[in-house]
PDB file of C-alpha atoms and ligand atoms in Angstrom:
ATOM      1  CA  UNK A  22    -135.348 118.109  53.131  1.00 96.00           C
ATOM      2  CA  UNK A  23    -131.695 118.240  54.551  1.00 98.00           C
ATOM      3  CA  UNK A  24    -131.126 119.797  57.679  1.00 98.00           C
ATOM      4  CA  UNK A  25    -126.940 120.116  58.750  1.00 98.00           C
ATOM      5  CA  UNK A  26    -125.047 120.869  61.385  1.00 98.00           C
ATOM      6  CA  UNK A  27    -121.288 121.903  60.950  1.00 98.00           C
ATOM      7  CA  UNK A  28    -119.537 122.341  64.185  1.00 98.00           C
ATOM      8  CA  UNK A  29    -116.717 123.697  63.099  1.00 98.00           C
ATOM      9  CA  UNK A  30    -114.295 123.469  65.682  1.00 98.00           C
ATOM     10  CA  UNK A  31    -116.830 122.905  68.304  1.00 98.00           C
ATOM     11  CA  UNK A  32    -117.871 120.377  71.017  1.00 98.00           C
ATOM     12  CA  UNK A  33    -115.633 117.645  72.360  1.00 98.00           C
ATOM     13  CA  UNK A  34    -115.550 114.172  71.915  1.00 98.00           C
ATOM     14  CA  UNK A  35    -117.958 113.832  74.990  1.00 98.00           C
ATOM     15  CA  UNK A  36    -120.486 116.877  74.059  1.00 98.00           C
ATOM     16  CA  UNK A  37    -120.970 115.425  70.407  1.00 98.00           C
ATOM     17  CA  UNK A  38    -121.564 112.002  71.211  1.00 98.00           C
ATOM     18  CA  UNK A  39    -124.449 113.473  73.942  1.00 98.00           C
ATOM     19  CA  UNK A  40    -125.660 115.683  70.869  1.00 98.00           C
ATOM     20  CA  UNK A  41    -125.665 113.257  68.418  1.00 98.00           C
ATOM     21  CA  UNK A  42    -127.583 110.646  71.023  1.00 98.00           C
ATOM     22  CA  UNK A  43    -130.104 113.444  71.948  1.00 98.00           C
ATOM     23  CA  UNK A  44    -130.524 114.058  67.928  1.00 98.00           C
ATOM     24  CA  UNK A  45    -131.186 110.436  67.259  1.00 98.00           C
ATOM     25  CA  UNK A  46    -133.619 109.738  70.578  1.00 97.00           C
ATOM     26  CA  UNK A  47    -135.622 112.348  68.883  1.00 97.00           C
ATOM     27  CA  UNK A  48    -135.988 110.873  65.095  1.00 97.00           C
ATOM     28  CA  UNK A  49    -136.633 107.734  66.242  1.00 96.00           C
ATOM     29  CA  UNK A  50    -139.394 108.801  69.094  1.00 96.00           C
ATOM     30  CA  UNK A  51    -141.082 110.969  66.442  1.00 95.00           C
ATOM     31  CA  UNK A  52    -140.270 108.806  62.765  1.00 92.00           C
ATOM     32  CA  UNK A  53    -138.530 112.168  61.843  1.00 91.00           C
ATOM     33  CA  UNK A  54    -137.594 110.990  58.196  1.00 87.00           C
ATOM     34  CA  UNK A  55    -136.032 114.673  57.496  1.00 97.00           C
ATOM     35  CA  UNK A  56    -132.495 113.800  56.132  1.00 98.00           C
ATOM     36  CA  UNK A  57    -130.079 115.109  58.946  1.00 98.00           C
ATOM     37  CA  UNK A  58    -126.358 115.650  58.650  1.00 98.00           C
ATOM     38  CA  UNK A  59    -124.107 116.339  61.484  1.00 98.00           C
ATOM     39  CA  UNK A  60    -120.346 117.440  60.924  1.00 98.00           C
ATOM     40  CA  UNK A  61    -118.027 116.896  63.948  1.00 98.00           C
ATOM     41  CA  UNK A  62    -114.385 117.651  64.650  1.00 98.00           C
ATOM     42  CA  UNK A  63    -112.420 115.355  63.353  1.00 98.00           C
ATOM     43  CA  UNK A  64    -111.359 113.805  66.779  1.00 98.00           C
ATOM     44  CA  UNK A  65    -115.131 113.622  67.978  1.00 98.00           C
ATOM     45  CA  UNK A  66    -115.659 111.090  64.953  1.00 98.00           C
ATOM     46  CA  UNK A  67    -116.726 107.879  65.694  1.00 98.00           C
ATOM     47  CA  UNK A  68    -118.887 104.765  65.096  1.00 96.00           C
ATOM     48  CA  UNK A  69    -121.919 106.581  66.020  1.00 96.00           C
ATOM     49  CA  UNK A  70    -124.967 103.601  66.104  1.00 94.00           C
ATOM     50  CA  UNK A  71    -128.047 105.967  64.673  1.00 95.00           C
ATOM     51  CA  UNK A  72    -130.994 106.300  62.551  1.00 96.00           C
ATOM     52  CA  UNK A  73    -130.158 105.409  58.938  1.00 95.00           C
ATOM     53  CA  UNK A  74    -131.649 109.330  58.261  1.00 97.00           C
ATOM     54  CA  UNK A  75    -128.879 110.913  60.218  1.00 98.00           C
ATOM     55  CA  UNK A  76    -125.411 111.142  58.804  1.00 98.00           C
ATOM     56  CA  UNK A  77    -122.662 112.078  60.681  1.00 98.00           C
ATOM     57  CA  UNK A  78    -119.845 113.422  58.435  1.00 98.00           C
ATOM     58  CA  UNK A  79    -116.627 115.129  57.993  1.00 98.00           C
ATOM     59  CA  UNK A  80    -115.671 118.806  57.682  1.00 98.00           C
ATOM     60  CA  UNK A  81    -112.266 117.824  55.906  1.00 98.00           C
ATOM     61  CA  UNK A  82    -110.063 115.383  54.986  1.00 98.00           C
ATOM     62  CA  UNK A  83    -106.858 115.604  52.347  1.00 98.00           C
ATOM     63  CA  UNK A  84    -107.013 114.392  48.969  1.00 98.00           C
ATOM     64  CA  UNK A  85    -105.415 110.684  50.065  1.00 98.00           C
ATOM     65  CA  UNK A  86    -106.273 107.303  51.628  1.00 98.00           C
ATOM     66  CA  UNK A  87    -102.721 107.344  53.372  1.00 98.00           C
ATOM     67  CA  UNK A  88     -99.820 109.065  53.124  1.00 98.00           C
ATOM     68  CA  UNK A  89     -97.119 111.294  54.717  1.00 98.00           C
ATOM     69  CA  UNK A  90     -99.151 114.208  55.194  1.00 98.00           C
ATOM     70  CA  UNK A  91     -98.844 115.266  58.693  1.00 98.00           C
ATOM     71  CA  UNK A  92    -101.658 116.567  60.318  1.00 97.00           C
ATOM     72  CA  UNK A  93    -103.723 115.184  57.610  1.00 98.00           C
ATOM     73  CA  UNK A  94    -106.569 112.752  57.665  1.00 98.00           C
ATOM     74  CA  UNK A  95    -107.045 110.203  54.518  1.00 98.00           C
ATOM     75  CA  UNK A  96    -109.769 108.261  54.126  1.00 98.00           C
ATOM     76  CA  UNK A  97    -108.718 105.072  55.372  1.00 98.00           C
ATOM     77  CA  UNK A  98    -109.284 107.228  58.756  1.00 98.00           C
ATOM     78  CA  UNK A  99    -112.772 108.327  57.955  1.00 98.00           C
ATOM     79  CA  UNK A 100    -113.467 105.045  56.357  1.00 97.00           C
ATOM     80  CA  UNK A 101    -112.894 103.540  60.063  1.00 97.00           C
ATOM     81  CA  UNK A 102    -115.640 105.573  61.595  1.00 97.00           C
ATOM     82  CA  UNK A 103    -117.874 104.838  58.085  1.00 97.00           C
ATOM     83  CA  UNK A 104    -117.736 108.164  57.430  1.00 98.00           C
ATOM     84  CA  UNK A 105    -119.984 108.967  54.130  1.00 97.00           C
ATOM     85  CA  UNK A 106    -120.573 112.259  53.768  1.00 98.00           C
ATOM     86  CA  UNK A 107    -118.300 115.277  53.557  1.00 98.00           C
ATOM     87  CA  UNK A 108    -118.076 119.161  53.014  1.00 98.00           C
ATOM     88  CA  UNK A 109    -115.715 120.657  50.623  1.00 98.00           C
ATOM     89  CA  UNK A 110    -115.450 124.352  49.673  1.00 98.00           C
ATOM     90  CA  UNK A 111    -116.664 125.864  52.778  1.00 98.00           C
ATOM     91  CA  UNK A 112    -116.210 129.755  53.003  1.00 97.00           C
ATOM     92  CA  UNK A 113    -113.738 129.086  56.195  1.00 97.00           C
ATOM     93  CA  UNK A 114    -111.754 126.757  54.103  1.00 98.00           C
ATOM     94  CA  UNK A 115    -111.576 128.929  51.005  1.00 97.00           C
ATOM     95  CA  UNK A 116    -110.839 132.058  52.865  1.00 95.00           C
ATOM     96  CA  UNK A 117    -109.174 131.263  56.390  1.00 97.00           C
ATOM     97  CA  UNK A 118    -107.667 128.275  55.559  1.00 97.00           C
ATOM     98  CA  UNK A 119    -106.593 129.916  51.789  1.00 97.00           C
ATOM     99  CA  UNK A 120    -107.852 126.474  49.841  1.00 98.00           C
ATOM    100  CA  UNK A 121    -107.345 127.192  46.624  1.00 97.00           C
ATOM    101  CA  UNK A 122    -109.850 125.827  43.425  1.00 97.00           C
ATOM    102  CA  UNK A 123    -107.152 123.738  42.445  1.00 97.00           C
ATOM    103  CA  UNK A 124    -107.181 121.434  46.027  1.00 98.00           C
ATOM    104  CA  UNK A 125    -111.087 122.015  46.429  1.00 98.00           C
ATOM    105  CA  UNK A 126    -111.149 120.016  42.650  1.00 98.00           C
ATOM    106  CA  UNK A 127    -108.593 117.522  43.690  1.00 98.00           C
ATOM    107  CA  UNK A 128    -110.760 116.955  46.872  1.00 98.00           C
ATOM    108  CA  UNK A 129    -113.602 116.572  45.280  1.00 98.00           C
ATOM    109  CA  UNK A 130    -112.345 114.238  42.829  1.00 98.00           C
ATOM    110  CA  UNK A 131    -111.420 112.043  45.024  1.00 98.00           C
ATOM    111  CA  UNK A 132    -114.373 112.027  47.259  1.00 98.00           C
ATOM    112  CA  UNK A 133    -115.991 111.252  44.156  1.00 98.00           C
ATOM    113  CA  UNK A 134    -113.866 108.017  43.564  1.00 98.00           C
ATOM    114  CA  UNK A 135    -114.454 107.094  47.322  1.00 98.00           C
ATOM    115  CA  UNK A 136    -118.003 106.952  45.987  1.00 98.00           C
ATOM    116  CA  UNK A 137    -119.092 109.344  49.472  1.00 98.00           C
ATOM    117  CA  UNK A 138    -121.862 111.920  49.538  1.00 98.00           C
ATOM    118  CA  UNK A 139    -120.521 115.606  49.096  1.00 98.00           C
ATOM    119  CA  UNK A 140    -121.585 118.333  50.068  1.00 98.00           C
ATOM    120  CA  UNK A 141    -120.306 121.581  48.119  1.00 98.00           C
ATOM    121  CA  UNK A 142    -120.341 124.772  49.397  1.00 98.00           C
ATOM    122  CA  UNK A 143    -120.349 128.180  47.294  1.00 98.00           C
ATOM    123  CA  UNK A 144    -120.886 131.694  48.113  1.00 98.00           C
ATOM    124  CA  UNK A 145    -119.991 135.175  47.360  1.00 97.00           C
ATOM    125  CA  UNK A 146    -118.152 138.108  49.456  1.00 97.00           C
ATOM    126  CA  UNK A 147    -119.838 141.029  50.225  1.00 95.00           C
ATOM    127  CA  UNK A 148    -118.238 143.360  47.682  1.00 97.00           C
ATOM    128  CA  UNK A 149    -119.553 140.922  44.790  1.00 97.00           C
ATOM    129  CA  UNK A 150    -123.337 140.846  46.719  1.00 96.00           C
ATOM    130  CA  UNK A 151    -122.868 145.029  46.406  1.00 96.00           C
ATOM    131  CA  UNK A 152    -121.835 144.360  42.715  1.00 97.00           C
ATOM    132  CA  UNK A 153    -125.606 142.939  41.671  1.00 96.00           C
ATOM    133  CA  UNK A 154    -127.409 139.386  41.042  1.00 97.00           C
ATOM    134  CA  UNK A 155    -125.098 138.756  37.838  1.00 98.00           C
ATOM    135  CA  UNK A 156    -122.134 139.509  39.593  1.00 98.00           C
ATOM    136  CA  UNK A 157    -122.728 136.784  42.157  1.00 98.00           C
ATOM    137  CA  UNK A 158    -124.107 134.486  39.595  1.00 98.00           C
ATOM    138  CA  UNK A 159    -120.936 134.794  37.488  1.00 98.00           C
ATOM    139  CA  UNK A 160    -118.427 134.151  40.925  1.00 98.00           C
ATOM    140  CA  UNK A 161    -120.532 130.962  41.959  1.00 98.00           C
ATOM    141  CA  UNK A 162    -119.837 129.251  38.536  1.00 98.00           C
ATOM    142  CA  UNK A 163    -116.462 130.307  38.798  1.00 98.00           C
ATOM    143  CA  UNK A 164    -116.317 128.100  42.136  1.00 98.00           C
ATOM    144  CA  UNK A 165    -118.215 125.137  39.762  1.00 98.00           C
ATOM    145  CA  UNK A 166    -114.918 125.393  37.528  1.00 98.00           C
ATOM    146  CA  UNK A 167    -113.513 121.392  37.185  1.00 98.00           C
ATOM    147  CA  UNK A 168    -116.388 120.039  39.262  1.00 98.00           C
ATOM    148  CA  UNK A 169    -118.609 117.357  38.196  1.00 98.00           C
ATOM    149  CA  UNK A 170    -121.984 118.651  38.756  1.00 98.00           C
ATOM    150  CA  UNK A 171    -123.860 115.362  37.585  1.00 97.00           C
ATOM    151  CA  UNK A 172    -122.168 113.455  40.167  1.00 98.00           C
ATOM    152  CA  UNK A 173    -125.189 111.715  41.661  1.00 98.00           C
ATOM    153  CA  UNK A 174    -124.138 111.930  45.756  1.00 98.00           C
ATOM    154  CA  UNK A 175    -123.913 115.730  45.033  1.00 98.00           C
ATOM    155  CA  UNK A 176    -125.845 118.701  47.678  1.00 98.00           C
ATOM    156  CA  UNK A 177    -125.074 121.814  47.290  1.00 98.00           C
ATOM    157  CA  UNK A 178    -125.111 124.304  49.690  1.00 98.00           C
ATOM    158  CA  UNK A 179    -125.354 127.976  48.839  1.00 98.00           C
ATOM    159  CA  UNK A 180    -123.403 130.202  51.528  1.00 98.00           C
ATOM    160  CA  UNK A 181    -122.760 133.909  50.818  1.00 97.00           C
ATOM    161  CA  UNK A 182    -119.744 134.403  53.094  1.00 96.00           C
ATOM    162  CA  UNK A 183    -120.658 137.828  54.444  1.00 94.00           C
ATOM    163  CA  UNK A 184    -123.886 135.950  56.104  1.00 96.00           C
ATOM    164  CA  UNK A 185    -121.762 133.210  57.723  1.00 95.00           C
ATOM    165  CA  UNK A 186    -121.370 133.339  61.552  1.00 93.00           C
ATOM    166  CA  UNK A 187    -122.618 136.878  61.120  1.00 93.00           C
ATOM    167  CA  UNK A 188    -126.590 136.852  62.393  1.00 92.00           C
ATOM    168  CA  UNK A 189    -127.035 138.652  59.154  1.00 90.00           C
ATOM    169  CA  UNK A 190    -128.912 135.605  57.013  1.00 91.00           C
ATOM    170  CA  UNK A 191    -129.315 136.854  52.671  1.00 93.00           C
ATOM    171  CA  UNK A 192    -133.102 138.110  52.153  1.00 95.00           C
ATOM    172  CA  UNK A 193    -135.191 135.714  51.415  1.00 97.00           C
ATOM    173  CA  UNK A 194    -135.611 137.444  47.971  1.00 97.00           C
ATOM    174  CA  UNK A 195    -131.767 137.010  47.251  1.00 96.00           C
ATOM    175  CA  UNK A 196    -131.533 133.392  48.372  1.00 98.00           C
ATOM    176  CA  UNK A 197    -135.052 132.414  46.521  1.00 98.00           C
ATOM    177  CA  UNK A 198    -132.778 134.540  43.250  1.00 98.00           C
ATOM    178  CA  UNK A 199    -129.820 132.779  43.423  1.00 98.00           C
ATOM    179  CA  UNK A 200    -131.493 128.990  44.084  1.00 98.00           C
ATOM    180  CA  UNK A 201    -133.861 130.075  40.619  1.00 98.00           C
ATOM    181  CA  UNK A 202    -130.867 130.459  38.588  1.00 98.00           C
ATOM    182  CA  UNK A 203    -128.711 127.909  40.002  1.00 98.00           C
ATOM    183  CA  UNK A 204    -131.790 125.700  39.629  1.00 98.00           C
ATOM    184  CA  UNK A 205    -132.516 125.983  36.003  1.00 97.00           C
ATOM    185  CA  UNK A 206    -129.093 124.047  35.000  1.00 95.00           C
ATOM    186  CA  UNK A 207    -128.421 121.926  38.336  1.00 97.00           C
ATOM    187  CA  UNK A 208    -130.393 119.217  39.044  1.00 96.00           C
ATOM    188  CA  UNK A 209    -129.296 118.431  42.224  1.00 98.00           C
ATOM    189  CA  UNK A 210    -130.845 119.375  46.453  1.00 98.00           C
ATOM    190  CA  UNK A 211    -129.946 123.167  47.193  1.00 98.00           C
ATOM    191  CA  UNK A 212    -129.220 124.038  50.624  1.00 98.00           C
ATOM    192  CA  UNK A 213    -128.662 127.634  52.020  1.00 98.00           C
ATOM    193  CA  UNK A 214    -126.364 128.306  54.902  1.00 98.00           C
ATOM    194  CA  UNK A 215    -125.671 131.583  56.569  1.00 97.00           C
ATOM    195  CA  UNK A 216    -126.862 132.880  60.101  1.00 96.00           C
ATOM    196  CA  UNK A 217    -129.721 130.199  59.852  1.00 97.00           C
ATOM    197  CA  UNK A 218    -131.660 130.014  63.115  1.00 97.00           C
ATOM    198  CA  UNK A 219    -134.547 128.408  64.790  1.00 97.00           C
ATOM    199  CA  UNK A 220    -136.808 131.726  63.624  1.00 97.00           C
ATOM    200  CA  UNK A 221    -135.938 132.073  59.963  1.00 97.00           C
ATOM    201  CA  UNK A 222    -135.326 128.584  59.480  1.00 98.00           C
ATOM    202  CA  UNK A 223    -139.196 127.311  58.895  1.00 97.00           C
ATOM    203  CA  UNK A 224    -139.564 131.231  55.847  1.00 97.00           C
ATOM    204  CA  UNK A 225    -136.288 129.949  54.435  1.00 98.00           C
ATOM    205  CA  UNK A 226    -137.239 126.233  53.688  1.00 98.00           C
ATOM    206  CA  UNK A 227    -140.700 127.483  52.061  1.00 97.00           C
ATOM    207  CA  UNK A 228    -138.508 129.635  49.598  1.00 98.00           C
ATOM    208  CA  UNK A 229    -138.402 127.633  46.239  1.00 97.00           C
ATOM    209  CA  UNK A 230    -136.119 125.512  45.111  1.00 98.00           C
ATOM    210  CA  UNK A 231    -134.714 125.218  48.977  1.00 98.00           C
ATOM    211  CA  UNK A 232    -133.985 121.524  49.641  1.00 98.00           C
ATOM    212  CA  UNK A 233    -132.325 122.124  53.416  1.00 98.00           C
ATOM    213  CA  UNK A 234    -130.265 124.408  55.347  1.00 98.00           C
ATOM    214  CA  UNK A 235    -126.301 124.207  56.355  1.00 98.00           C
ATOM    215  CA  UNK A 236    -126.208 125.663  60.063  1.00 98.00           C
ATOM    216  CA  UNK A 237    -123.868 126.295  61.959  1.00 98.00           C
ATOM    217  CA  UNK A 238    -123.374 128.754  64.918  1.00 97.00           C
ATOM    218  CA  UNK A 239    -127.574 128.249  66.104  1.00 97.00           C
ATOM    219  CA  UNK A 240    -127.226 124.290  65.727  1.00 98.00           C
ATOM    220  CA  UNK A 241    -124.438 123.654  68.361  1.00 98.00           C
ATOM    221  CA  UNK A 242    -126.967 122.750  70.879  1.00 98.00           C
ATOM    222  CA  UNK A 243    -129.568 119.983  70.281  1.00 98.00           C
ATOM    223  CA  UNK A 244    -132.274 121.474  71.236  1.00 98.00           C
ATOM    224  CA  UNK A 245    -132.065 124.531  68.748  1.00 98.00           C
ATOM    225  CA  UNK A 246    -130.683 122.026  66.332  1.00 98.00           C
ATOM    226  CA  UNK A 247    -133.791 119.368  66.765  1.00 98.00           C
ATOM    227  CA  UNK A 248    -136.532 123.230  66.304  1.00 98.00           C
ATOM    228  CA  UNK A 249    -134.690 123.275  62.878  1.00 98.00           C
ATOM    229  CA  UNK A 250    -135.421 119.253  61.743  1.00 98.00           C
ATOM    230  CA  UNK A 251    -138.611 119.801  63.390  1.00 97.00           C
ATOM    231  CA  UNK A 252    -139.201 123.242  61.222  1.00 97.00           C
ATOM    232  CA  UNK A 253    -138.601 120.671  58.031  1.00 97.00           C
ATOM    233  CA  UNK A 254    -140.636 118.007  58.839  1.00 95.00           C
ATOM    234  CA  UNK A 255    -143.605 120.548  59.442  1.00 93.00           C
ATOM    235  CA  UNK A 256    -142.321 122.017  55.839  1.00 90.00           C
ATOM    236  CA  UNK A 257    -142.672 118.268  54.211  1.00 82.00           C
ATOM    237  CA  UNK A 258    -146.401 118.165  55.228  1.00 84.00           C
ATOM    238  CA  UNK A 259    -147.536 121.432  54.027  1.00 79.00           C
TER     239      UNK A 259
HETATM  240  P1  PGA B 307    -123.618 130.080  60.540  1.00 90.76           P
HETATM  241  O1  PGA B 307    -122.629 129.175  59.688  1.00 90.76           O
HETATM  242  O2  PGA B 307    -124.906 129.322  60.667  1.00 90.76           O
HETATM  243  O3  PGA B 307    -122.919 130.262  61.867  1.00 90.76           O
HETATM  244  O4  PGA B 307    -123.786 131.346  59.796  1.00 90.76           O
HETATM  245  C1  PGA B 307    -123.083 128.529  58.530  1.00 90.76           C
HETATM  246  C2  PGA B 307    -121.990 127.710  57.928  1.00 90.76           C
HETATM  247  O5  PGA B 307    -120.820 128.061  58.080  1.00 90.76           O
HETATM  248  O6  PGA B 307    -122.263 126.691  57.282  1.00 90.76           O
END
């Protein structure tokens, strides 16, 4: 079980060093071994001294080690904080930020090479849920186009963009659909994201094929965000 926490562009350097101490006070007092990700600003990144279950990773980074890319950040930058784990293809990214496949490949790639975990987000728009299961099925593997899906440090995360940041999560029915078919030919842990909270949270990680949940908006405080590794660890002894 994975449970994540993107911040987006949330919490100061101060607030997520107090959430990510709170976090790890609370695996360690309870042997939590749920697998826990946490994804800070950039400038909040640090050396973070925590239980080798919690990650603490990177929303973005460019294609690069070092370079003239201003504004960028490389990798030699994330390497410095030991950064291992990072998202690429969130909705935000693809749509606000206009990332096209051709940079979200490139990113991956070299992620790949850097040998990190990666966590890769798909998801349709609402006018392709309206179009029918097959519809969305055919736009997700259109966003697998050029990436290595037997790379072994690989999690997806499924996250239909009209249920991010919206408080409107998919039906269980729809996410239990789209994990069955995305299932049968990947071989790798399948996270949903999308207006997760501390009461759906425990019904979503019994649906099959569910390996963890992406959260954001409801995980920005510990507490909620501790309910939600709680919820999995609850889920791992059924
Ligand atoms: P949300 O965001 O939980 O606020 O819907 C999920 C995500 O963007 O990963």
């Amino acid at each position: 079980m994975i449970i994540a926490s993107n911040f987006k562009t949330n919490h100061t350097r101060k607030s997520t060093k107090e959430f990510i101490k709170q976090v790890d006070n609370f695996v360690k007092n309870t042997n939590s071994d749920v697998q826990t990700r946490i994804y800070p600003t950039a400038t909040a990144l640090d050396n973070f001294d925590c239980d080798k279950s919690i990650k603490v990773g990177a929303q973005n980074f460019y294609p690069t080690f070092k370079g003239s890319f201003t504004g960028e950040i490389g990798f030699e930058q994330l390497q410095e904080f030991g950064v291992d784990s990072v998202l690429i293809g969130h909705s935000e990214r693809r749509h606000i930020l206009k990332e096209s496949s051709s940079l979200l490949v490139k990113k991956y790639d070299f992620a790949k090479e850097q040998g990190v975990e990666i966590v890769y987000c798909v998801g349709e728009p609402k006018e392709v849920r309206e179009a029918g299961i097959d519809a969305v099925m055919a736009y997700i593997w259109e966003q697998f186009d050029g990436i290595d899906l037997d790379y072994s440090k690989l999690i997806i995360a499924y996250e239909p963009v009209w249920a991010i940041g919206t408080g409107l999560s998919a039906s269980n029915d729809d996410i239990k659909e789209v994990l069955k078919r995305l299932r049968k030919s990947i071989r790798k842990p399948l996270l949903y994201g999308g207006s997760v909270n501390v009461d759906n949270v425990g019904d979503i990680l019994d649906i099959e094929n569910c390996d963890g949940v992406l959260v954001g908006t409801v995980s920005w405080t510990a507490e909620a965000f501790i309910k939600m590794i709680e919820a999995a660890q609850k889920n791992k002894e059924k």
